JSON list of C-alpha atoms and ligand atoms in Angstrom, two decimals:
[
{"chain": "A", "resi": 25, "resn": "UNK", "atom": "CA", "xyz": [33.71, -13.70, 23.40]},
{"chain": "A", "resi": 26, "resn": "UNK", "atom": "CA", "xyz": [34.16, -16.29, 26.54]},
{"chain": "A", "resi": 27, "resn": "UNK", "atom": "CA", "xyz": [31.90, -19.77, 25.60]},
{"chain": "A", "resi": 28, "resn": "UNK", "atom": "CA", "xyz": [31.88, -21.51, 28.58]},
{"chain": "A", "resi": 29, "resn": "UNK", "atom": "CA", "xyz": [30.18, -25.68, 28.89]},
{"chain": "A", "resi": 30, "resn": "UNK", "atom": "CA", "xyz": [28.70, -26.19, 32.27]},
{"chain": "A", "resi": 31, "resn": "UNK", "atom": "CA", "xyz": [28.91, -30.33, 32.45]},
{"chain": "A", "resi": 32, "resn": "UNK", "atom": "CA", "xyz": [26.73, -32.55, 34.97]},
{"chain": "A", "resi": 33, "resn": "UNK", "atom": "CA", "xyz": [24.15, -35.48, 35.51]},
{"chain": "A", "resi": 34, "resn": "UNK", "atom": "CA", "xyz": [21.64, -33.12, 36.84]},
{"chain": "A", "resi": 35, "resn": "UNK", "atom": "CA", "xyz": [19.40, -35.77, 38.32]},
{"chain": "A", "resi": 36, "resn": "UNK", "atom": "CA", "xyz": [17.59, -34.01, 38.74]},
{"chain": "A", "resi": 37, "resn": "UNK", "atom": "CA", "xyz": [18.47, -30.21, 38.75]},
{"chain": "A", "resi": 38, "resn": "UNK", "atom": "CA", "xyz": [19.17, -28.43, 42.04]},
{"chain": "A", "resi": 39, "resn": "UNK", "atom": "CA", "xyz": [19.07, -24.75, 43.53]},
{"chain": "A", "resi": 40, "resn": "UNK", "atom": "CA", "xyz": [22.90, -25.40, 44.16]},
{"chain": "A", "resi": 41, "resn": "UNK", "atom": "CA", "xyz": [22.79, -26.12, 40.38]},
{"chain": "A", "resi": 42, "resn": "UNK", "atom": "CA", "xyz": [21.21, -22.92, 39.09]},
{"chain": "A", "resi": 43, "resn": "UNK", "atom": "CA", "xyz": [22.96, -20.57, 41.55]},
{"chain": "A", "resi": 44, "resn": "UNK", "atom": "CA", "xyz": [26.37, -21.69, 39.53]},
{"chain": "A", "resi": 45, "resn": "UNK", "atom": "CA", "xyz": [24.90, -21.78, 36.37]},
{"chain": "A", "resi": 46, "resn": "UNK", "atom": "CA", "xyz": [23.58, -18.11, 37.19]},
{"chain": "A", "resi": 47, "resn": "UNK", "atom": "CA", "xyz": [26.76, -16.63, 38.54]},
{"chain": "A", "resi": 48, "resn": "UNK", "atom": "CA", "xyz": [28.91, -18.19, 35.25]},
{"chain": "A", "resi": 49, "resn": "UNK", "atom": "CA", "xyz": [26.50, -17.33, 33.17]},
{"chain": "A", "resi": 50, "resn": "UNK", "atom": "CA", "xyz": [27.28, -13.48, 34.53]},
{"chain": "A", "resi": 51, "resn": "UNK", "atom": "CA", "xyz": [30.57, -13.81, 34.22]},
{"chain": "A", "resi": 52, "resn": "UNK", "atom": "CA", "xyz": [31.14, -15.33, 30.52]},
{"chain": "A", "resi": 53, "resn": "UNK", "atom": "CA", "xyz": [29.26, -14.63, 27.55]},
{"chain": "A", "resi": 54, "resn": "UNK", "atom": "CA", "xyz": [27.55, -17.99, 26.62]},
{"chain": "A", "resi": 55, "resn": "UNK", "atom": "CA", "xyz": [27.03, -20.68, 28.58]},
{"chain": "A", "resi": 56, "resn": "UNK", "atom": "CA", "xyz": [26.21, -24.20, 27.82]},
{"chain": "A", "resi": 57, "resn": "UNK", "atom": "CA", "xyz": [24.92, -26.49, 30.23]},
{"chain": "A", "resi": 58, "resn": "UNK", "atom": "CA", "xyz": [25.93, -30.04, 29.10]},
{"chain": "A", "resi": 59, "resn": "UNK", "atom": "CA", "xyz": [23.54, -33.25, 30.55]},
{"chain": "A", "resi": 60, "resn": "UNK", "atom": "CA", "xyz": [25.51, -36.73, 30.67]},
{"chain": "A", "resi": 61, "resn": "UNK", "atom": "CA", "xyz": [23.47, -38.54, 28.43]},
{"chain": "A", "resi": 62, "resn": "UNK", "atom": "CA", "xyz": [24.67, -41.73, 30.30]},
{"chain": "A", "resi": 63, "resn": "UNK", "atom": "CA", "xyz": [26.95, -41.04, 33.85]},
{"chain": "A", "resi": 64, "resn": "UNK", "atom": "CA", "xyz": [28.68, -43.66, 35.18]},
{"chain": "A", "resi": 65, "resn": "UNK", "atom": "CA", "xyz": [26.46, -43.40, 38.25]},
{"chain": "A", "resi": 66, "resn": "UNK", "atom": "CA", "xyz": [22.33, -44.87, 38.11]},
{"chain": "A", "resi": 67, "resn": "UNK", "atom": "CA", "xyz": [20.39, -42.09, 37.11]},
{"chain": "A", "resi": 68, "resn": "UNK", "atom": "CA", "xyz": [16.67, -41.79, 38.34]},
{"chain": "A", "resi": 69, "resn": "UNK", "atom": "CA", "xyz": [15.37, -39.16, 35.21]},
{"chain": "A", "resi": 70, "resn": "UNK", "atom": "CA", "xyz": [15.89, -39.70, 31.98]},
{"chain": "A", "resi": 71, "resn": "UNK", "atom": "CA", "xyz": [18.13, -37.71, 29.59]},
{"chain": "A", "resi": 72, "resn": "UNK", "atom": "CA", "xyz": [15.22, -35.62, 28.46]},
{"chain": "A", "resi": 73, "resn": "UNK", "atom": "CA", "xyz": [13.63, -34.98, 31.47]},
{"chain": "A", "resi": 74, "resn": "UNK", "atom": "CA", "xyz": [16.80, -33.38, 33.23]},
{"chain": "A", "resi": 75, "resn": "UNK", "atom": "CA", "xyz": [17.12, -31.77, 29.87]},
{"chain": "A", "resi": 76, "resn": "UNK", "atom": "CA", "xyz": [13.85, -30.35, 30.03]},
{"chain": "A", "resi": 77, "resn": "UNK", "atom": "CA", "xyz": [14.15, -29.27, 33.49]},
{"chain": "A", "resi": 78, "resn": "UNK", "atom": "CA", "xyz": [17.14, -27.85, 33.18]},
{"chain": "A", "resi": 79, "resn": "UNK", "atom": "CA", "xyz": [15.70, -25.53, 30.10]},
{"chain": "A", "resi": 80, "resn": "UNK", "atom": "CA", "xyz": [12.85, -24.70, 32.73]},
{"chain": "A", "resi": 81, "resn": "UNK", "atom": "CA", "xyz": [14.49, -23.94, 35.80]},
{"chain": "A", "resi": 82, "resn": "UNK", "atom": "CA", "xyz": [17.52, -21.62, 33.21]},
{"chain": "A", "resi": 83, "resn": "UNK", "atom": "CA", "xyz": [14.96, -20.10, 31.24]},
{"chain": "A", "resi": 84, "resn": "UNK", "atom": "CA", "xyz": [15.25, -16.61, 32.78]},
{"chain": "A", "resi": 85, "resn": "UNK", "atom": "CA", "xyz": [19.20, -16.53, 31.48]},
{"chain": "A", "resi": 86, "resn": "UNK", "atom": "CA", "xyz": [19.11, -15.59, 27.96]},
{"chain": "A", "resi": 87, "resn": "UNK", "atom": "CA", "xyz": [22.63, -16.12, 27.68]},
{"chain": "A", "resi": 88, "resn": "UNK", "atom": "CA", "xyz": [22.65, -20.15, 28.51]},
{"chain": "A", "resi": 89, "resn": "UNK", "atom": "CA", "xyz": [22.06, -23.24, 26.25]},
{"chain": "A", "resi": 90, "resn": "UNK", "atom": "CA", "xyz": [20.77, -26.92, 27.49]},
{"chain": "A", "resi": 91, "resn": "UNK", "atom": "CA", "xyz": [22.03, -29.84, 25.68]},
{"chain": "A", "resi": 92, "resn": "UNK", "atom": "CA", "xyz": [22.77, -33.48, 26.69]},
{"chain": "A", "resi": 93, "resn": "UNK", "atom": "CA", "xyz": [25.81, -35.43, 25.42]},
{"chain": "A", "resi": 94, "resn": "UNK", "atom": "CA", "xyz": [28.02, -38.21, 25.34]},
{"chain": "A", "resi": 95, "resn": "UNK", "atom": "CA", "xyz": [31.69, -38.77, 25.69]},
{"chain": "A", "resi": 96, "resn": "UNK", "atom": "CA", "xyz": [34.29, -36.77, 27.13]},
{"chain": "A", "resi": 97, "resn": "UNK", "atom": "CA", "xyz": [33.40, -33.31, 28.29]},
{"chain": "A", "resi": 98, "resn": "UNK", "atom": "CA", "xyz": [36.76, -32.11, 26.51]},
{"chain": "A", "resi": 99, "resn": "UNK", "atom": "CA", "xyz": [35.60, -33.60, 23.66]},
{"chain": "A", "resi": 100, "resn": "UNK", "atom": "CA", "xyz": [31.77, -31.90, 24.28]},
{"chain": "A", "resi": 101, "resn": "UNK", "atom": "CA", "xyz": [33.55, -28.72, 24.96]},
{"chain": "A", "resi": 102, "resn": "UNK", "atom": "CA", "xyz": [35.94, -28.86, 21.54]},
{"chain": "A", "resi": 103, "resn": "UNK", "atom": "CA", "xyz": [32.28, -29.46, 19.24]},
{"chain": "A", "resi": 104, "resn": "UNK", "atom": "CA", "xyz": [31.16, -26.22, 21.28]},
{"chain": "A", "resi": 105, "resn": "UNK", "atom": "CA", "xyz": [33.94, -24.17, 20.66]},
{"chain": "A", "resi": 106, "resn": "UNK", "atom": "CA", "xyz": [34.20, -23.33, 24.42]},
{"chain": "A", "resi": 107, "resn": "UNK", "atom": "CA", "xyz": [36.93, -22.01, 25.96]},
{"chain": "A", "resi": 108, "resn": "UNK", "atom": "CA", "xyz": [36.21, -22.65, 30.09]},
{"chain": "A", "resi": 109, "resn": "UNK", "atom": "CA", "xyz": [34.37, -25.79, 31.65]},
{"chain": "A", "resi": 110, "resn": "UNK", "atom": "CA", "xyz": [32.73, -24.43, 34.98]},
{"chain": "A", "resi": 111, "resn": "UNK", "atom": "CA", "xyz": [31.86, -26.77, 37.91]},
{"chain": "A", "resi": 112, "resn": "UNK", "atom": "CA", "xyz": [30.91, -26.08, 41.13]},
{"chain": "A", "resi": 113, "resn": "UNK", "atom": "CA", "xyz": [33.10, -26.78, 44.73]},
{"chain": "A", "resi": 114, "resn": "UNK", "atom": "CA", "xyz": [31.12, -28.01, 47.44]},
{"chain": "A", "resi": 115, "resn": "UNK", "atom": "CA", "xyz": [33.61, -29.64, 50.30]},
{"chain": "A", "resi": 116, "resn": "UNK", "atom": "CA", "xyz": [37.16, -31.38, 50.16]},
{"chain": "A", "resi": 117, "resn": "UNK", "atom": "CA", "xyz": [36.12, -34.54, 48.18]},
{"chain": "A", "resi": 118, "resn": "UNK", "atom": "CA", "xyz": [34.53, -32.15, 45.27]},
{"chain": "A", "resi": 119, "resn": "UNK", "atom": "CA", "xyz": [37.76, -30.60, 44.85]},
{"chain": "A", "resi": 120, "resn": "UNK", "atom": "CA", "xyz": [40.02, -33.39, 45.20]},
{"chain": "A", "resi": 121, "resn": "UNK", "atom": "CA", "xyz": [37.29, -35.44, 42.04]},
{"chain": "A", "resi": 122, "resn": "UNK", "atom": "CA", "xyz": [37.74, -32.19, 40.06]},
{"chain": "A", "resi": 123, "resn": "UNK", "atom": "CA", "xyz": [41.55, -31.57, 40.73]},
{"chain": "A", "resi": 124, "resn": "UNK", "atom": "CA", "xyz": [41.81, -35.49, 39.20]},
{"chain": "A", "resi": 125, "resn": "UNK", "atom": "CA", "xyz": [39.60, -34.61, 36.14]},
{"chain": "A", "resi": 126, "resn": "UNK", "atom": "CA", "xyz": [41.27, -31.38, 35.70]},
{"chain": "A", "resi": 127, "resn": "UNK", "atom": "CA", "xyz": [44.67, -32.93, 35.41]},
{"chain": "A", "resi": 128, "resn": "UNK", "atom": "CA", "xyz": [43.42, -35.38, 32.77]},
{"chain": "A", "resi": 129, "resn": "UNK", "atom": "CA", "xyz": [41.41, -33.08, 30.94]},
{"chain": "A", "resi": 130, "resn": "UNK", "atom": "CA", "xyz": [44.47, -31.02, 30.51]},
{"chain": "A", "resi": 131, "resn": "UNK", "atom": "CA", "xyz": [46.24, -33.01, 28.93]},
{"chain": "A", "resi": 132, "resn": "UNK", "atom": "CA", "xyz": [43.23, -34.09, 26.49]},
{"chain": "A", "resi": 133, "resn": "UNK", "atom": "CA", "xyz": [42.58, -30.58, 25.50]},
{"chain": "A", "resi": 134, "resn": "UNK", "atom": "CA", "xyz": [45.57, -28.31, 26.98]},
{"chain": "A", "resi": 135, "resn": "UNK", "atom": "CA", "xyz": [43.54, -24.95, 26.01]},
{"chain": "A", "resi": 136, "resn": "UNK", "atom": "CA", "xyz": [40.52, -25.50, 27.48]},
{"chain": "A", "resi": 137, "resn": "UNK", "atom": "CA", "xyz": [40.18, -24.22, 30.85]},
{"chain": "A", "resi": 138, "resn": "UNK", "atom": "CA", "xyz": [38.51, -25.02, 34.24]},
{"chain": "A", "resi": 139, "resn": "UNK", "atom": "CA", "xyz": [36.61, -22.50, 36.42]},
{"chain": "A", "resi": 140, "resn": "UNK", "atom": "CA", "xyz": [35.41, -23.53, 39.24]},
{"chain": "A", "resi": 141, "resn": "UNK", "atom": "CA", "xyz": [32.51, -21.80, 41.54]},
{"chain": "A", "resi": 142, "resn": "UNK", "atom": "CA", "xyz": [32.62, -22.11, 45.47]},
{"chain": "A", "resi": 143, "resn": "UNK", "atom": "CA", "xyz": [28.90, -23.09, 46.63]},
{"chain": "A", "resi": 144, "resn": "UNK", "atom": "CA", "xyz": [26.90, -20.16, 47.55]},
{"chain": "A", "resi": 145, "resn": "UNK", "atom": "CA", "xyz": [26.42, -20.71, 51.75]},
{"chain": "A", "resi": 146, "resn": "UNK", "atom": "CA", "xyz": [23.65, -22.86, 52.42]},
{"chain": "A", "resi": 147, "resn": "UNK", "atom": "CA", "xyz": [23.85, -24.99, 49.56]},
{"chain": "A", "resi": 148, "resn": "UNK", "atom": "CA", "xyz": [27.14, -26.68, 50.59]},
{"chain": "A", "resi": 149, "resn": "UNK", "atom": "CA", "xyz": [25.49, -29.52, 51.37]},
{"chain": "A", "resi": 150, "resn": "UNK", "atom": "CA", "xyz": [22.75, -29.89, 48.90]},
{"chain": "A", "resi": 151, "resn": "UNK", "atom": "CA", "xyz": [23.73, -32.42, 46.33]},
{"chain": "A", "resi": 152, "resn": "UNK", "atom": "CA", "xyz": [21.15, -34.32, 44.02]},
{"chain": "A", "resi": 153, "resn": "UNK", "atom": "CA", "xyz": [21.54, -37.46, 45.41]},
{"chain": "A", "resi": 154, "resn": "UNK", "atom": "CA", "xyz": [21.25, -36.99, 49.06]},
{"chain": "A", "resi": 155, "resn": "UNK", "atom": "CA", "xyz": [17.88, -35.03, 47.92]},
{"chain": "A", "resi": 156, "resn": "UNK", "atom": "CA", "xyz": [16.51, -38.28, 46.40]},
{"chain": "A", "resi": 157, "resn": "UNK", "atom": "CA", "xyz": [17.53, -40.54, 49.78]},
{"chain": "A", "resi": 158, "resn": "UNK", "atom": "CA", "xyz": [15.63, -37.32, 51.61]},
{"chain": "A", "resi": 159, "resn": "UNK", "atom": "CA", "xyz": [12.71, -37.49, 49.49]},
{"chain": "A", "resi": 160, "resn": "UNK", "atom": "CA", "xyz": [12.99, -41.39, 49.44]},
{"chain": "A", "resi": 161, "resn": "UNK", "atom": "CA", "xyz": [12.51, -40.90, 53.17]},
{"chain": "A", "resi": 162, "resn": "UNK", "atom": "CA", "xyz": [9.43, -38.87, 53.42]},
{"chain": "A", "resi": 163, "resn": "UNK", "atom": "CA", "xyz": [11.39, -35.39, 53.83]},
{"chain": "A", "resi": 164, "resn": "UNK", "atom": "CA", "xyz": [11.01, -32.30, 52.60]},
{"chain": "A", "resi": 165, "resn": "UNK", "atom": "CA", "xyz": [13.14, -31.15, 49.73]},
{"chain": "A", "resi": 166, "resn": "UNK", "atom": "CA", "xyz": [11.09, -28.04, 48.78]},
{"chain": "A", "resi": 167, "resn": "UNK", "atom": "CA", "xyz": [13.32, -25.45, 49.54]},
{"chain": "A", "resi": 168, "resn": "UNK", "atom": "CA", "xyz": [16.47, -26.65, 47.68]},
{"chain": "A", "resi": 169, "resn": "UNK", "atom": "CA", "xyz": [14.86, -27.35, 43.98]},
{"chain": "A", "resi": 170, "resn": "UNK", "atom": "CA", "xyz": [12.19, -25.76, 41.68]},
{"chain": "A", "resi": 171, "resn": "UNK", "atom": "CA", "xyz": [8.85, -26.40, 42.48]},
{"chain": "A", "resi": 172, "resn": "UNK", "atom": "CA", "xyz": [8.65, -28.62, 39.81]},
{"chain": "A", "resi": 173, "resn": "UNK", "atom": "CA", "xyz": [11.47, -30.63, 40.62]},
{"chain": "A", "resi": 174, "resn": "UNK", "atom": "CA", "xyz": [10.16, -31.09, 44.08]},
{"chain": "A", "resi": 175, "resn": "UNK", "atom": "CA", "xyz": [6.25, -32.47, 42.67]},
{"chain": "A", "resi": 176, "resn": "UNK", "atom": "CA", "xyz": [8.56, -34.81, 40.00]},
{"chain": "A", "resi": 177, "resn": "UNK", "atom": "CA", "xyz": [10.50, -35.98, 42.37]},
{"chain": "A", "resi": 178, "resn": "UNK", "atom": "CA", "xyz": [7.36, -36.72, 45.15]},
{"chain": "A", "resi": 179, "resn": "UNK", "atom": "CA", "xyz": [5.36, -38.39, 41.89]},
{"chain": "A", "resi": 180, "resn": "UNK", "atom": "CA", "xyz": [8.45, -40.75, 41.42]},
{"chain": "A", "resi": 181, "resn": "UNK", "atom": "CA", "xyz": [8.61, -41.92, 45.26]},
{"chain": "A", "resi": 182, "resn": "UNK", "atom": "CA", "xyz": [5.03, -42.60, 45.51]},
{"chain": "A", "resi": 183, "resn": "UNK", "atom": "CA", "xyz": [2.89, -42.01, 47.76]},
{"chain": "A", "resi": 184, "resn": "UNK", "atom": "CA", "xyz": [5.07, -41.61, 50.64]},
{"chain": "A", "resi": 185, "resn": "UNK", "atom": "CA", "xyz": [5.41, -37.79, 50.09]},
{"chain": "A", "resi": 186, "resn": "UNK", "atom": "CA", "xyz": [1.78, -36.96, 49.44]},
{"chain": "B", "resi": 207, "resn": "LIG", "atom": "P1", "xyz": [28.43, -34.81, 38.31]},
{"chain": "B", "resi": 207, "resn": "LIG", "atom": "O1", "xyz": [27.72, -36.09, 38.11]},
{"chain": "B", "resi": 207, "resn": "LIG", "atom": "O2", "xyz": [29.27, -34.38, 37.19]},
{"chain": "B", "resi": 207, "resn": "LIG", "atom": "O3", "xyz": [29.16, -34.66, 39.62]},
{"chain": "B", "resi": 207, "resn": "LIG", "atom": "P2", "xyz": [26.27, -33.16, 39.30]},
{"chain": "B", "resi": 207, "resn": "LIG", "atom": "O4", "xyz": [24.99, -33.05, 38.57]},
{"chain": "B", "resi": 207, "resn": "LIG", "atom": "O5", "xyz": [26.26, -33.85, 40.60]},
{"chain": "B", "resi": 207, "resn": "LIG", "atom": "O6", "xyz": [27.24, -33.77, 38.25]},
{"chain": "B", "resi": 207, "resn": "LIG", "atom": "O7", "xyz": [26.87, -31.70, 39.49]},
{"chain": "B", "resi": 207, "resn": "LIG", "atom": "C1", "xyz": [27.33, -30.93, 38.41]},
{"chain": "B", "resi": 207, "resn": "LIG", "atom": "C2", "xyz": [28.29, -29.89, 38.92]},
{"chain": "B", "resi": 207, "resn": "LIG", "atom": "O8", "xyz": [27.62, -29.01, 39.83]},
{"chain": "B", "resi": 207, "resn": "LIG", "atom": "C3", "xyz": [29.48, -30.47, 39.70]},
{"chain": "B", "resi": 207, "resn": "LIG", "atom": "O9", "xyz": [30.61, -29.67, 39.44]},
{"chain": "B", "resi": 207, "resn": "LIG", "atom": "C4", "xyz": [29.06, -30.32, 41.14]},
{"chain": "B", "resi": 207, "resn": "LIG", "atom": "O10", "xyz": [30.17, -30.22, 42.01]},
{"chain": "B", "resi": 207, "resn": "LIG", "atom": "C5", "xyz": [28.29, -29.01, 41.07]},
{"chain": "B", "resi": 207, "resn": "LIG", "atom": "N1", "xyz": [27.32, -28.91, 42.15]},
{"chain": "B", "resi": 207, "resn": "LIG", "atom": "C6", "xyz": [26.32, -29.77, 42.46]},
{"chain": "B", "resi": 207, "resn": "LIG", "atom": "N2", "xyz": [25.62, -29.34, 43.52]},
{"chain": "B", "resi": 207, "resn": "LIG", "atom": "C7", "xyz": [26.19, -28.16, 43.91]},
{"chain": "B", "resi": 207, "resn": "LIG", "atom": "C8", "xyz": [25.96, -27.22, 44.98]},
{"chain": "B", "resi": 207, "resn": "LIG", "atom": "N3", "xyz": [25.00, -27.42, 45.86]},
{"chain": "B", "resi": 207, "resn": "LIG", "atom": "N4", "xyz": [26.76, -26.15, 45.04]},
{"chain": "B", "resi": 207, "resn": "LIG", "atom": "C9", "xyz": [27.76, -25.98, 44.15]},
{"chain": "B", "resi": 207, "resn": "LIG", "atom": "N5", "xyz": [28.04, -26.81, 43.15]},
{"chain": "B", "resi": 207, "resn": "LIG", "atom": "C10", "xyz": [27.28, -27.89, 43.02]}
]
């Protein structure tokens, strides 16, 4: 039995999101999707809406668990008795943040392991924040989260996307 933690800010939850989230949850038994309760970046939905969004947008996995936390993921991961962390690889600065992490986290917690998901093609460059400067903007970000996401996301810019 493989427990993995799937760790983010999620703000708010992307189609690059669930297509990791989907293929992990495939490959490892349980999967646990863990929301920053507080990220070091400004966040734009609370911890309970990207929670509940989350729980919406993974509800067809039966196999995957949202939860928000604080702290260290190591330290998230430990309480949930899972063996992997997953995150997802977009280009050359995601990997060279996660190689950093990974090196620390490894010595934190030397048997927990990191598995890490290439984008699926077309979603390299969809990342949460660049969809809130887009909707910001007055663009369309329909095709890269759920459709509740997207009507969220248009409610907290205003009027600019009606
Ligand atoms: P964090 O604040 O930890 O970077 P994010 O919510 O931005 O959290 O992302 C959570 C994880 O999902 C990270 O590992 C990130 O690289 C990955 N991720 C985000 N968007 C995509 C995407 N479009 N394709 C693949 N992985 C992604």
């Amino acid at each position: 039995m493989v427990v993995a933690v799937y760790p983010g800010s999620f703000d708010p939850v992307t189609k690059g999101h669930i297509d990791i989230a989907e293929r992990a949850a495939a490959l490892f038994d349980e999967l646990i999707v863990g929301v920053y309760a507080s990220p070091a970046k400004q966040i734009m939905f609370s911890t309970e809406e990207r929670v509940e969004l989350l729980k919406k947008a993974l509800f067809h996995l039966s196999n995957v668990r949202v939860e928000s936390f604080t702290g260290l993921t190591v330290a998230f991961a430990k309480r949930s008795k899972a063996d992997v962390i997953v995150r997802g690889l977009r280009m050359g600065s995601d990997f060279e943040r996660e190689f950093e992490m990974a090196q620390m986290n490894k010595r934190l917690a030397p048997d927990v392991e990191l598995a890490c998901f290439m984008t699926r093609s077309g979603y390299e460059f969809v990342s949460s924040s660049l969809l809130k400067e887009i909707c910001d903007l007055g663009g369309s970000i329909d095709e890269f989260v759920p459709a509740e996401v997207a009507a969220l996301m248009k409610e907290k810019f205003g009027h600019k996307n009606r």
